[in-house]
Coordinates of N, CA and C in Angstrom, one line a residue:
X228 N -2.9 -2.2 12.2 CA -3.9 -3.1 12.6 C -3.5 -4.0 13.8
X229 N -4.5 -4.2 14.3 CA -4.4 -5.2 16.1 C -4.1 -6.8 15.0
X230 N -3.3 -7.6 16.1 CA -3.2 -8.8 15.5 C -4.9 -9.2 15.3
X231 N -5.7 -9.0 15.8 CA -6.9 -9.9 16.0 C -7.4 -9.4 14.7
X232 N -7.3 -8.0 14.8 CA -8.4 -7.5 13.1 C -7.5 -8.0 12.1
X233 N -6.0 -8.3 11.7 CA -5.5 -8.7 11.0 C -5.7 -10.0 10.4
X234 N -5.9 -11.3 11.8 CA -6.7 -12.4 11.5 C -8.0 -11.9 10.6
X235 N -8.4 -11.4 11.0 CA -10.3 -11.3 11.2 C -10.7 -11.1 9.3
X236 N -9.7 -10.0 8.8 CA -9.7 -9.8 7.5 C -9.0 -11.0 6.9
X237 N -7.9 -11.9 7.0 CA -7.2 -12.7 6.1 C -8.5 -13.7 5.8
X238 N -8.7 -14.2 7.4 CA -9.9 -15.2 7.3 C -11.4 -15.2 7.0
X239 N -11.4 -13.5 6.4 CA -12.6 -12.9 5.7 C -12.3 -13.0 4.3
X240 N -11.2 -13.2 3.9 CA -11.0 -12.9 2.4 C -11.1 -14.8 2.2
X241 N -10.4 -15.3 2.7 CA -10.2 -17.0 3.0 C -11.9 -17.4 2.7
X242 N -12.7 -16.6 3.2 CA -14.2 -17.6 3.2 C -14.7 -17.1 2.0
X243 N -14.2 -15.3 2.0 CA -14.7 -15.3 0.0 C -14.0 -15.7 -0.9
X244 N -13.2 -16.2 -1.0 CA -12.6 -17.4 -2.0 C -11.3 -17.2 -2.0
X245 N -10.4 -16.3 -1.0 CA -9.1 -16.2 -1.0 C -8.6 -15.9 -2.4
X246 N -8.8 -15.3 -3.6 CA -7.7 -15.1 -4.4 C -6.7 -14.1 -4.3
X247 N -5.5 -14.8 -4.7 CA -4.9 -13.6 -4.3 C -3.6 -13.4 -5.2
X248 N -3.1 -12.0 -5.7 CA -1.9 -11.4 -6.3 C -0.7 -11.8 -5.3
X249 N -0.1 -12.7 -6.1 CA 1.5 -12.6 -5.5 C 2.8 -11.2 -6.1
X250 N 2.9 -10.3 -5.5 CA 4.0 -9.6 -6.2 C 5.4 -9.9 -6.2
X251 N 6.6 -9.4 -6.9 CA 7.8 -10.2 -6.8 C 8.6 -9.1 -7.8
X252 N 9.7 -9.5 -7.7 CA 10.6 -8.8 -8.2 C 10.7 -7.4 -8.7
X253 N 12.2 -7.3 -9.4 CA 12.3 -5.6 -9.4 C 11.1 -5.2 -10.6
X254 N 10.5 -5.7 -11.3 CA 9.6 -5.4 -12.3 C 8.5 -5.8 -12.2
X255 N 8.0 -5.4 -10.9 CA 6.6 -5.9 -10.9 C 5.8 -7.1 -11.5
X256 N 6.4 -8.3 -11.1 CA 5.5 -9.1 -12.0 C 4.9 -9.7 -10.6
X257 N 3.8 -10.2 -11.3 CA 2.4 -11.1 -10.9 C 2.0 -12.0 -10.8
X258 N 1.8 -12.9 -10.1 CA 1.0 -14.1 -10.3 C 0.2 -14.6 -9.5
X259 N -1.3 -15.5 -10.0 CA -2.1 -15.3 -9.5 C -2.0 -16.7 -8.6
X260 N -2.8 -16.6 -7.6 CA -2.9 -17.8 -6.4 C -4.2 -17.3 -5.5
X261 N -4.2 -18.6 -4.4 CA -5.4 -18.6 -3.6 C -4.8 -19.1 -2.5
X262 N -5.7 -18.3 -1.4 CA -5.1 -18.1 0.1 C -6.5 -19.5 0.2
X263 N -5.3 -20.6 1.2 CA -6.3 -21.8 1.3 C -5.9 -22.0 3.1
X264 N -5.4 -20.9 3.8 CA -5.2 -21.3 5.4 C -4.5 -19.9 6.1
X265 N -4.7 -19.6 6.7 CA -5.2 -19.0 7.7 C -4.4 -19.7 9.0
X266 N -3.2 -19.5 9.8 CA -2.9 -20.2 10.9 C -2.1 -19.3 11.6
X267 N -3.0 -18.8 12.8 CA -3.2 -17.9 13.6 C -1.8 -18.4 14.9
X268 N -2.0 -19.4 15.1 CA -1.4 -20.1 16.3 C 0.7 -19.5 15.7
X269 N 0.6 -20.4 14.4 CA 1.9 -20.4 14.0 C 2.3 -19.0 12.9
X270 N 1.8 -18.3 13.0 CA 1.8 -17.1 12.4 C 2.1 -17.5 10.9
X271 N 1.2 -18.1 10.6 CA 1.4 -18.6 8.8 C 0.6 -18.5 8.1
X272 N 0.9 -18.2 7.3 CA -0.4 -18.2 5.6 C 0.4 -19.3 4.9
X273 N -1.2 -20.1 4.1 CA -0.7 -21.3 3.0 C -1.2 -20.8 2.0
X274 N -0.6 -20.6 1.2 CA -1.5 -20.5 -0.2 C -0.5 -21.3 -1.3
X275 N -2.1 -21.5 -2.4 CA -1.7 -22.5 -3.7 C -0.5 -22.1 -4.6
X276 N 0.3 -23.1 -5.1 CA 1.3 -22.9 -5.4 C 1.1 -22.2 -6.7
X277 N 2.0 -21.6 -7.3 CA 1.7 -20.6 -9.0 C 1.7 -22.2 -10.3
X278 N 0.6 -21.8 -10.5 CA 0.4 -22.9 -11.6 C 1.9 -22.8 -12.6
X279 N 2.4 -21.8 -12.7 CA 3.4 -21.7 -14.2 C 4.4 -21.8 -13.2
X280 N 5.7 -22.4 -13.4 CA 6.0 -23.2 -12.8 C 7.5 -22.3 -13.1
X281 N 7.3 -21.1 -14.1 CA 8.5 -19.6 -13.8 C 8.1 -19.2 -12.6
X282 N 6.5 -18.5 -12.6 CA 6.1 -17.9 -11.5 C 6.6 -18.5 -10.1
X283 N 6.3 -19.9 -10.4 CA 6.9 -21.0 -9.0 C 8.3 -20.3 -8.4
X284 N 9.3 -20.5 -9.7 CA 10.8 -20.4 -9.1 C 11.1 -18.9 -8.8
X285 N 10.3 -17.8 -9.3 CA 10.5 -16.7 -9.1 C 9.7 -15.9 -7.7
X286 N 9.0 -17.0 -7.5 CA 8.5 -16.3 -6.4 C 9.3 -16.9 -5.3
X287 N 9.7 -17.9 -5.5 CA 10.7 -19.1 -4.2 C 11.7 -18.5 -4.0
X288 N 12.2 -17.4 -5.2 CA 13.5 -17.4 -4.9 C 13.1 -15.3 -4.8
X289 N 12.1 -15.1 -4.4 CA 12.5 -13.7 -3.8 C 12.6 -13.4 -2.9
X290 N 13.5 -12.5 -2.2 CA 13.4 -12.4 -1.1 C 12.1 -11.2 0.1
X291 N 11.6 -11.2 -0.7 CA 10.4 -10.0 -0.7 C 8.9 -9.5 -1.5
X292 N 7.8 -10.3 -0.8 CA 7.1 -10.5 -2.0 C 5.6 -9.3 -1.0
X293 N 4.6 -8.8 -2.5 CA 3.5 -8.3 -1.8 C 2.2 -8.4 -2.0
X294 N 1.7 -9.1 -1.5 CA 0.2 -9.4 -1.8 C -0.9 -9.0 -1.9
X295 N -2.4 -9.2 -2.7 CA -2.8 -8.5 -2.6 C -4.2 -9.2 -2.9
X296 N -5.2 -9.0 -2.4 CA -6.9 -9.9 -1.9 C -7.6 -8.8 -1.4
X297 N -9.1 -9.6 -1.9 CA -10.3 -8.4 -1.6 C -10.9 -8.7 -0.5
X298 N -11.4 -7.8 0.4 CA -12.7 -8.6 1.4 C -13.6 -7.7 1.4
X299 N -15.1 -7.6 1.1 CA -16.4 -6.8 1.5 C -15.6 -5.7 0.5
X300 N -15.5 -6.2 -0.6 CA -14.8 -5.0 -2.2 C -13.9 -4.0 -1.6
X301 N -13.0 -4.2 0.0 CA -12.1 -3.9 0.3 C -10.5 -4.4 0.0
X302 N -9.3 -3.6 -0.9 CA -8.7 -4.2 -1.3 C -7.7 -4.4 0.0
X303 N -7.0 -5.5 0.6 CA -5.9 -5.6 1.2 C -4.7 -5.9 0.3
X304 N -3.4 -5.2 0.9 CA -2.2 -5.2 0.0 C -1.4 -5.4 1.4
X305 N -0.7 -6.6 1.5 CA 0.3 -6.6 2.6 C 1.9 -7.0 2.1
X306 N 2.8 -6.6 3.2 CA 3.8 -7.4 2.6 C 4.6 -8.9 3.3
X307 N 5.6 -9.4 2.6 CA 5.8 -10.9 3.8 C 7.2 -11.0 2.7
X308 N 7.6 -11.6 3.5 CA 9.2 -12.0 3.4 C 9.0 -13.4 2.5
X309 N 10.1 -14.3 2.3 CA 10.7 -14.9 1.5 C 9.6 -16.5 1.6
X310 N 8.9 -16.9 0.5 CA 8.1 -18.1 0.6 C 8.9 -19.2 0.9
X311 N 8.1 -20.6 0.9 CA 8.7 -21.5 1.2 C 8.1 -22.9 0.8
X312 N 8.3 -23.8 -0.1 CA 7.3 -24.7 -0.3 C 6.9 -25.6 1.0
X313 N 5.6 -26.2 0.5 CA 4.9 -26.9 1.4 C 3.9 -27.7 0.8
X314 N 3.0 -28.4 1.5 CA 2.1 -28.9 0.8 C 0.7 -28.8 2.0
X315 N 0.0 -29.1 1.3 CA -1.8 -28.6 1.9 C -2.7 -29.7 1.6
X316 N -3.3 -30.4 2.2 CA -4.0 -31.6 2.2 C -3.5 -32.6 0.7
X317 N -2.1 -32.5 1.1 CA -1.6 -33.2 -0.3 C -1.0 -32.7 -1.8
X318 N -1.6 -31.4 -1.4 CA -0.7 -30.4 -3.4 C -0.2 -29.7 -2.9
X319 N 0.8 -29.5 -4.2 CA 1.7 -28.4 -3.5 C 1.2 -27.1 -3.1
X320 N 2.2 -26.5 -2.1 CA 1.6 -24.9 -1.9 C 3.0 -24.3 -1.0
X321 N 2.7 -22.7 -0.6 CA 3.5 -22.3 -0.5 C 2.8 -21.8 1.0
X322 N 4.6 -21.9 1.8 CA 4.1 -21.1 3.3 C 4.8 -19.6 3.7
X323 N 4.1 -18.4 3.6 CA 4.1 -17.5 3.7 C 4.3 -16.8 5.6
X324 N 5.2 -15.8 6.0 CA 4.9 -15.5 7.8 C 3.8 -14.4 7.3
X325 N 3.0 -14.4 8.3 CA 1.7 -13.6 8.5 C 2.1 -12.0 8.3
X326 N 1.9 -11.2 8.0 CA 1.8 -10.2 7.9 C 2.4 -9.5 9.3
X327 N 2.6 -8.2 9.4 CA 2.6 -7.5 11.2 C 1.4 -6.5 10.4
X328 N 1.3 -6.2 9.7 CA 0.2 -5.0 9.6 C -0.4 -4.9 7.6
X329 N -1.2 -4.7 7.7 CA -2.4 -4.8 6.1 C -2.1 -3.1 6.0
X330 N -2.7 -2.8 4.6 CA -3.0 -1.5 3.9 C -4.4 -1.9 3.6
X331 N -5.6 -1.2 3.9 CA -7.0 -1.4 3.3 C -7.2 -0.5 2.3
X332 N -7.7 -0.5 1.1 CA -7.9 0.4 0.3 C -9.0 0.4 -0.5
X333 N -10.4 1.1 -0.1 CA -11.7 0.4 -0.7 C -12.1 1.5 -2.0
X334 N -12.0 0.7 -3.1 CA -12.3 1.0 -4.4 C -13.3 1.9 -4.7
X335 N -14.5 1.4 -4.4 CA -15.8 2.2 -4.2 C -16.0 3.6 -3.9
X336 N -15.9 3.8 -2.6 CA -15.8 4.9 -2.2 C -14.6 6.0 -2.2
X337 N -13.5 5.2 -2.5 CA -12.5 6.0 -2.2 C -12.1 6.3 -1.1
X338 N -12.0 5.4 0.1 CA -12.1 5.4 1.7 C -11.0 5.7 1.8
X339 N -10.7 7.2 2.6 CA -9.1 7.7 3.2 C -8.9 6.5 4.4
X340 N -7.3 6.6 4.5 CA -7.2 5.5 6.1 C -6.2 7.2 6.2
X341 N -6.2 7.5 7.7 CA -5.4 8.2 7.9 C -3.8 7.3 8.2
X342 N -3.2 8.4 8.1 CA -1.9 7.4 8.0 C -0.8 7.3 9.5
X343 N -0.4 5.9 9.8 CA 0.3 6.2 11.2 C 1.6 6.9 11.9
X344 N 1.2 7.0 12.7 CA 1.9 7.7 13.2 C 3.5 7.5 13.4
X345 N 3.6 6.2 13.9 CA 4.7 5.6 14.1 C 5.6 5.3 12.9
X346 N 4.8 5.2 12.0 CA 5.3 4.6 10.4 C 5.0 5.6 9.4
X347 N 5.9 6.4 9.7 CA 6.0 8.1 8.8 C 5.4 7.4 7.4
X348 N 4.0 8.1 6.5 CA 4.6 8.3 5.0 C 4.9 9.1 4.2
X349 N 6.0 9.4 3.5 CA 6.7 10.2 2.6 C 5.9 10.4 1.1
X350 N 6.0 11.8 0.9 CA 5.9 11.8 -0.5 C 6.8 12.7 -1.0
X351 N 7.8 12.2 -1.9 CA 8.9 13.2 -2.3 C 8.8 13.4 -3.7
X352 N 9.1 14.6 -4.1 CA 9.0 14.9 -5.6 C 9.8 16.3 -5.9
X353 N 10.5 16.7 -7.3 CA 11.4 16.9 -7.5 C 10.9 18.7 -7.7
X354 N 11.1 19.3 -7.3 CA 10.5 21.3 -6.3 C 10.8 21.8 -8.0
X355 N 10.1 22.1 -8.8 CA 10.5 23.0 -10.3 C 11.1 24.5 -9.5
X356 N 10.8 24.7 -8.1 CA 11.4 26.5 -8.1 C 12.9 26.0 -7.8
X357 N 13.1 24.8 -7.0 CA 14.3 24.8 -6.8 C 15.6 23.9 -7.5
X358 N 15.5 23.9 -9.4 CA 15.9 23.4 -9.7 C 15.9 21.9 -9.9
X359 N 14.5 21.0 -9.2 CA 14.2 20.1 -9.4 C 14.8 19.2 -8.2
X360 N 15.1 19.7 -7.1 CA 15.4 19.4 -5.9 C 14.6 18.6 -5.1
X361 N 14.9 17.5 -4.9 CA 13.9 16.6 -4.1 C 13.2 17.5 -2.9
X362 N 11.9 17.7 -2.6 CA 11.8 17.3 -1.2 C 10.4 16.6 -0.7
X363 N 10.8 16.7 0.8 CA 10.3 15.8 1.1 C 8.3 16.1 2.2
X364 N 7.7 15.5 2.1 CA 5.9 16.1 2.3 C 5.6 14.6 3.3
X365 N 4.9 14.6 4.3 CA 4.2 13.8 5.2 C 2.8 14.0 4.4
X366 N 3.1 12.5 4.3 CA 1.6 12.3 3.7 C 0.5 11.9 4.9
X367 N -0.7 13.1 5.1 CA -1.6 12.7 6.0 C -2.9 11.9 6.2
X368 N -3.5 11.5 5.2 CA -4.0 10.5 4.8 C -4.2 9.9 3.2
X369 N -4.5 9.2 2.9 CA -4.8 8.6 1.7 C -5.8 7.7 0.8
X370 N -5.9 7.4 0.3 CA -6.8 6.7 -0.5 C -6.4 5.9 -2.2
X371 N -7.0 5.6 -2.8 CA -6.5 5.0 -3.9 C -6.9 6.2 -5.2
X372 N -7.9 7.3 -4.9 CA -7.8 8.4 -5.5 C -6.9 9.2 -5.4
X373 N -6.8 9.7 -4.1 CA -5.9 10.4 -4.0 C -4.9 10.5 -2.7
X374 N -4.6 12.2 -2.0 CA -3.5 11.7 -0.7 C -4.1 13.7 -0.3
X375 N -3.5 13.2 1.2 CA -3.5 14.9 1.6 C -2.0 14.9 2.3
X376 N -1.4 16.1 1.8 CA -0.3 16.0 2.4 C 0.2 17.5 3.3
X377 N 1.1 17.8 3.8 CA 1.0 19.0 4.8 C 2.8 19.3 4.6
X378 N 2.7 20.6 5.0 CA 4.1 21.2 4.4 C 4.0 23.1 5.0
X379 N 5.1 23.1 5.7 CA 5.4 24.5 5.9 C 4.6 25.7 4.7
X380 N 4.0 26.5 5.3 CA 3.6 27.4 4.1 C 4.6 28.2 3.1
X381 N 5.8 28.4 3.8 CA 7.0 29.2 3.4 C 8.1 28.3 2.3
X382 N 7.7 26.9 2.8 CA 8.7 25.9 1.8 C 8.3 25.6 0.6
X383 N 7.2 25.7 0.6 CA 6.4 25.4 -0.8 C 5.0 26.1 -1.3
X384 N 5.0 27.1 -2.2 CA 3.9 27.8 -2.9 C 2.7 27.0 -3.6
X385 N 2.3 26.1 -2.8 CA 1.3 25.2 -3.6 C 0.1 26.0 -3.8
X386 N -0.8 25.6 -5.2 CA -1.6 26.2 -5.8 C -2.3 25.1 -6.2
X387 N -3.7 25.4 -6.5 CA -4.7 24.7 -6.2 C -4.9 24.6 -8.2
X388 N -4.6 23.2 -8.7 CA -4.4 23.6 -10.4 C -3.0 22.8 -10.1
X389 N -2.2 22.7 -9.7 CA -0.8 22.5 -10.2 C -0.3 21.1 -10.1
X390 N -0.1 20.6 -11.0 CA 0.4 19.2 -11.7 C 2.1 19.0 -10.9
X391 N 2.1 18.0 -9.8 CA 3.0 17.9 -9.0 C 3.3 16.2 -9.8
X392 N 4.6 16.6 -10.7 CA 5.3 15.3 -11.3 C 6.0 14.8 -10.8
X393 N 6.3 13.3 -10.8 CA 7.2 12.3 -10.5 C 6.8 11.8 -8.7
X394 N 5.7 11.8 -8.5 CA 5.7 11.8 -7.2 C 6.0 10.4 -7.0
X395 N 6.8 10.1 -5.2 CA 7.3 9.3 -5.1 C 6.7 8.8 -3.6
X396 N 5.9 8.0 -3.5 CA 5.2 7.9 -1.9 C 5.7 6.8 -1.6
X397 N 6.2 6.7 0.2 CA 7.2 5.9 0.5 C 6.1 4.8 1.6
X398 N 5.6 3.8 1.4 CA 4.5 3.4 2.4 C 5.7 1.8 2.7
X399 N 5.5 2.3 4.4 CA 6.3 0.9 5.0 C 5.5 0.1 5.1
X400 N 6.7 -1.1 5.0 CA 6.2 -2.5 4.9 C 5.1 -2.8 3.3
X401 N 5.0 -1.7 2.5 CA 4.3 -2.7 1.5 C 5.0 -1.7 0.3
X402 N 6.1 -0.4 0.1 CA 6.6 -0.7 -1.3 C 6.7 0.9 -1.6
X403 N 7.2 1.2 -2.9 CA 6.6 3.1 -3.7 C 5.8 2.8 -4.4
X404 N 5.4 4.0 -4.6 CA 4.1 4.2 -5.2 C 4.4 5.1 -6.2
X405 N 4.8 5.1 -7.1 CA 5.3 6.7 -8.2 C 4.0 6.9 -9.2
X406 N 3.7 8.3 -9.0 CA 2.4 9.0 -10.1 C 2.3 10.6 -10.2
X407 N 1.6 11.1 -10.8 CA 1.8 12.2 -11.1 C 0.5 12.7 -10.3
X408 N 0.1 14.0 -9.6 CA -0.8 14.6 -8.5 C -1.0 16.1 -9.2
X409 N -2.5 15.7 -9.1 CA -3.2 17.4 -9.1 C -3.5 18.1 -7.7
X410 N -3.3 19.1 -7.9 CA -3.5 19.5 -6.2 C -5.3 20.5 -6.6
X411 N -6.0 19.8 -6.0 CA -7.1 20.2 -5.7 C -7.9 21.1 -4.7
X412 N -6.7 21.3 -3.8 CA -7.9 21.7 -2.5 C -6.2 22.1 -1.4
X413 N -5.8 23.4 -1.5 CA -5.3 24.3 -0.5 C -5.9 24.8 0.6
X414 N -5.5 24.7 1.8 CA -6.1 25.3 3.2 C -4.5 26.0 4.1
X415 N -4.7 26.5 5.4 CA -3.9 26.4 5.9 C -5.0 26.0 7.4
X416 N -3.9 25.3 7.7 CA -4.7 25.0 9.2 C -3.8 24.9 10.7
X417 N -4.1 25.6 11.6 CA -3.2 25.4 12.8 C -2.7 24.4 13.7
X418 N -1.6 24.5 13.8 CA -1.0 23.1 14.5 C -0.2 23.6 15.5
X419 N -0.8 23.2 16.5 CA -0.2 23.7 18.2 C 0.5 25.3 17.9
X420 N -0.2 26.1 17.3 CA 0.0 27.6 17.4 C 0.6 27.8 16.1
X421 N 1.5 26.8 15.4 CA 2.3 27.3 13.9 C 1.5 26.9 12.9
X422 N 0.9 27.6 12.0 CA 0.0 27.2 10.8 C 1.0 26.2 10.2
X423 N 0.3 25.1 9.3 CA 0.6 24.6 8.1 C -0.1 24.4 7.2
X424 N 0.3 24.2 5.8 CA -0.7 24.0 4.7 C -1.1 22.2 4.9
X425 N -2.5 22.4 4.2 CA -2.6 21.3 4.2 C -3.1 20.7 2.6
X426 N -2.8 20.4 1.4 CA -2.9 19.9 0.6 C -3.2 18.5 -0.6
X427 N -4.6 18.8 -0.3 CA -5.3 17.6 -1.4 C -5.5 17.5 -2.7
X428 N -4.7 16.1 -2.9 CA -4.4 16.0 -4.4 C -5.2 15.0 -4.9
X429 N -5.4 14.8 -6.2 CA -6.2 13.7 -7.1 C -4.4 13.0 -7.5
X430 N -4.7 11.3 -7.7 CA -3.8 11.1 -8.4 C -3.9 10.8 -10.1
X431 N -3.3 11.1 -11.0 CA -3.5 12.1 -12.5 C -3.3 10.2 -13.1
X432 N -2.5 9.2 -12.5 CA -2.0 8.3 -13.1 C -1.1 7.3 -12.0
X433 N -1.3 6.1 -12.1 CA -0.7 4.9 -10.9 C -0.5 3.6 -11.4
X434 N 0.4 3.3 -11.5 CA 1.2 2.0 -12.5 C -0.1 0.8 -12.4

């Protein structure tokens, strides 16, 4: 995302009432808050402090947190580094650095984003011919259903029916993703003269 569409969405979710998932530590825990500022100039987000006042110290004291707000029933999930208290027209709240880049994920439709270029994503999972041997799949786009991913035709016999377990998607800047994938839809398609497969999967189950 351009810094500008990155504003454009925070301060879209901010006018529909900013609520928003704090994520935090090694066990996924949650807490709820609301994005109350938007500050473009100083690359900051404010939002309201965690009413329970664990959630407070657990979120102050992580070093890595990931959030998550709707705009136009589009979900945003971003990530941001370590909070910091503050206060906002007088209550407490916490000051967050802006994001460098969002994940959009719209529920409804199932809207693929293709995935960037620059910021490889991975999907590794454990090969049943080869003894359960990791390897490793460029995931080429995705959605909250599912993923398309691409792979030599010779390194992997995928079949259209086949329950690909433990999968492990590696998406920078916001976290893994582990679930289990039906592969739906085999092709091969040409890439600058060397075929590759290209493979779409449903996902079967997602924490």
């Amino acid at each position: 995302s351009s810094h500008y569409e990155l504003i454009s969405e925070l301060r879209g979710a901010l006018e529909q009432g900013g609520l928003l998932n704090i994520g935090f530590g090694a066990n996924r825990e949650c807490a709820l808050s609301k994005l109350l500022e938007v500050d473009a100039q100083k690359k900051l987000l404010i939002v309201d402090a965690c009413q329970d006042p664990r959630d407070l110290k657990q979120v102050l004291g992580a070093d890595a947190l990931t959030l998550e707000t709707e705009v136009r029933r589009i979900r945003i999930r971003f990530a941001s580094t370590r909070a910091v208290s503050t206060t906002f027209e007088g209550q407490p709240a916490l000051q967050i650095p802006m994001p460098k880049s969002i994940l959009r994920i719209q529920r409804r439709e199932a809207y693929r984003i293709e995935t960037p270029v620059n910021d490889v994503v991975n999907c590794r999972f454990p090969h049943p011919a080869l003894n359960n041997r990791e390897i490793i799949l460029r995931v080429a786009d995705l959605s909250v259903k599912g993923m398309g991913i691409t792979a030599d035709p010779g390194l992997w016999p995928a079949e259209q029916g086949t329950v690909i377990k433990d999968c492990r998607i590696d998406l920078p800047g916001i976290g893994v993703v582990y679930c289990d994938s039906l592969i739906v839809r085999v092709f091969e398609t040409p890439n600058t003269g060397k075929h590759r497969l290209w493979i779409g999967c449903q996902f079967l189950q997602l924490p």
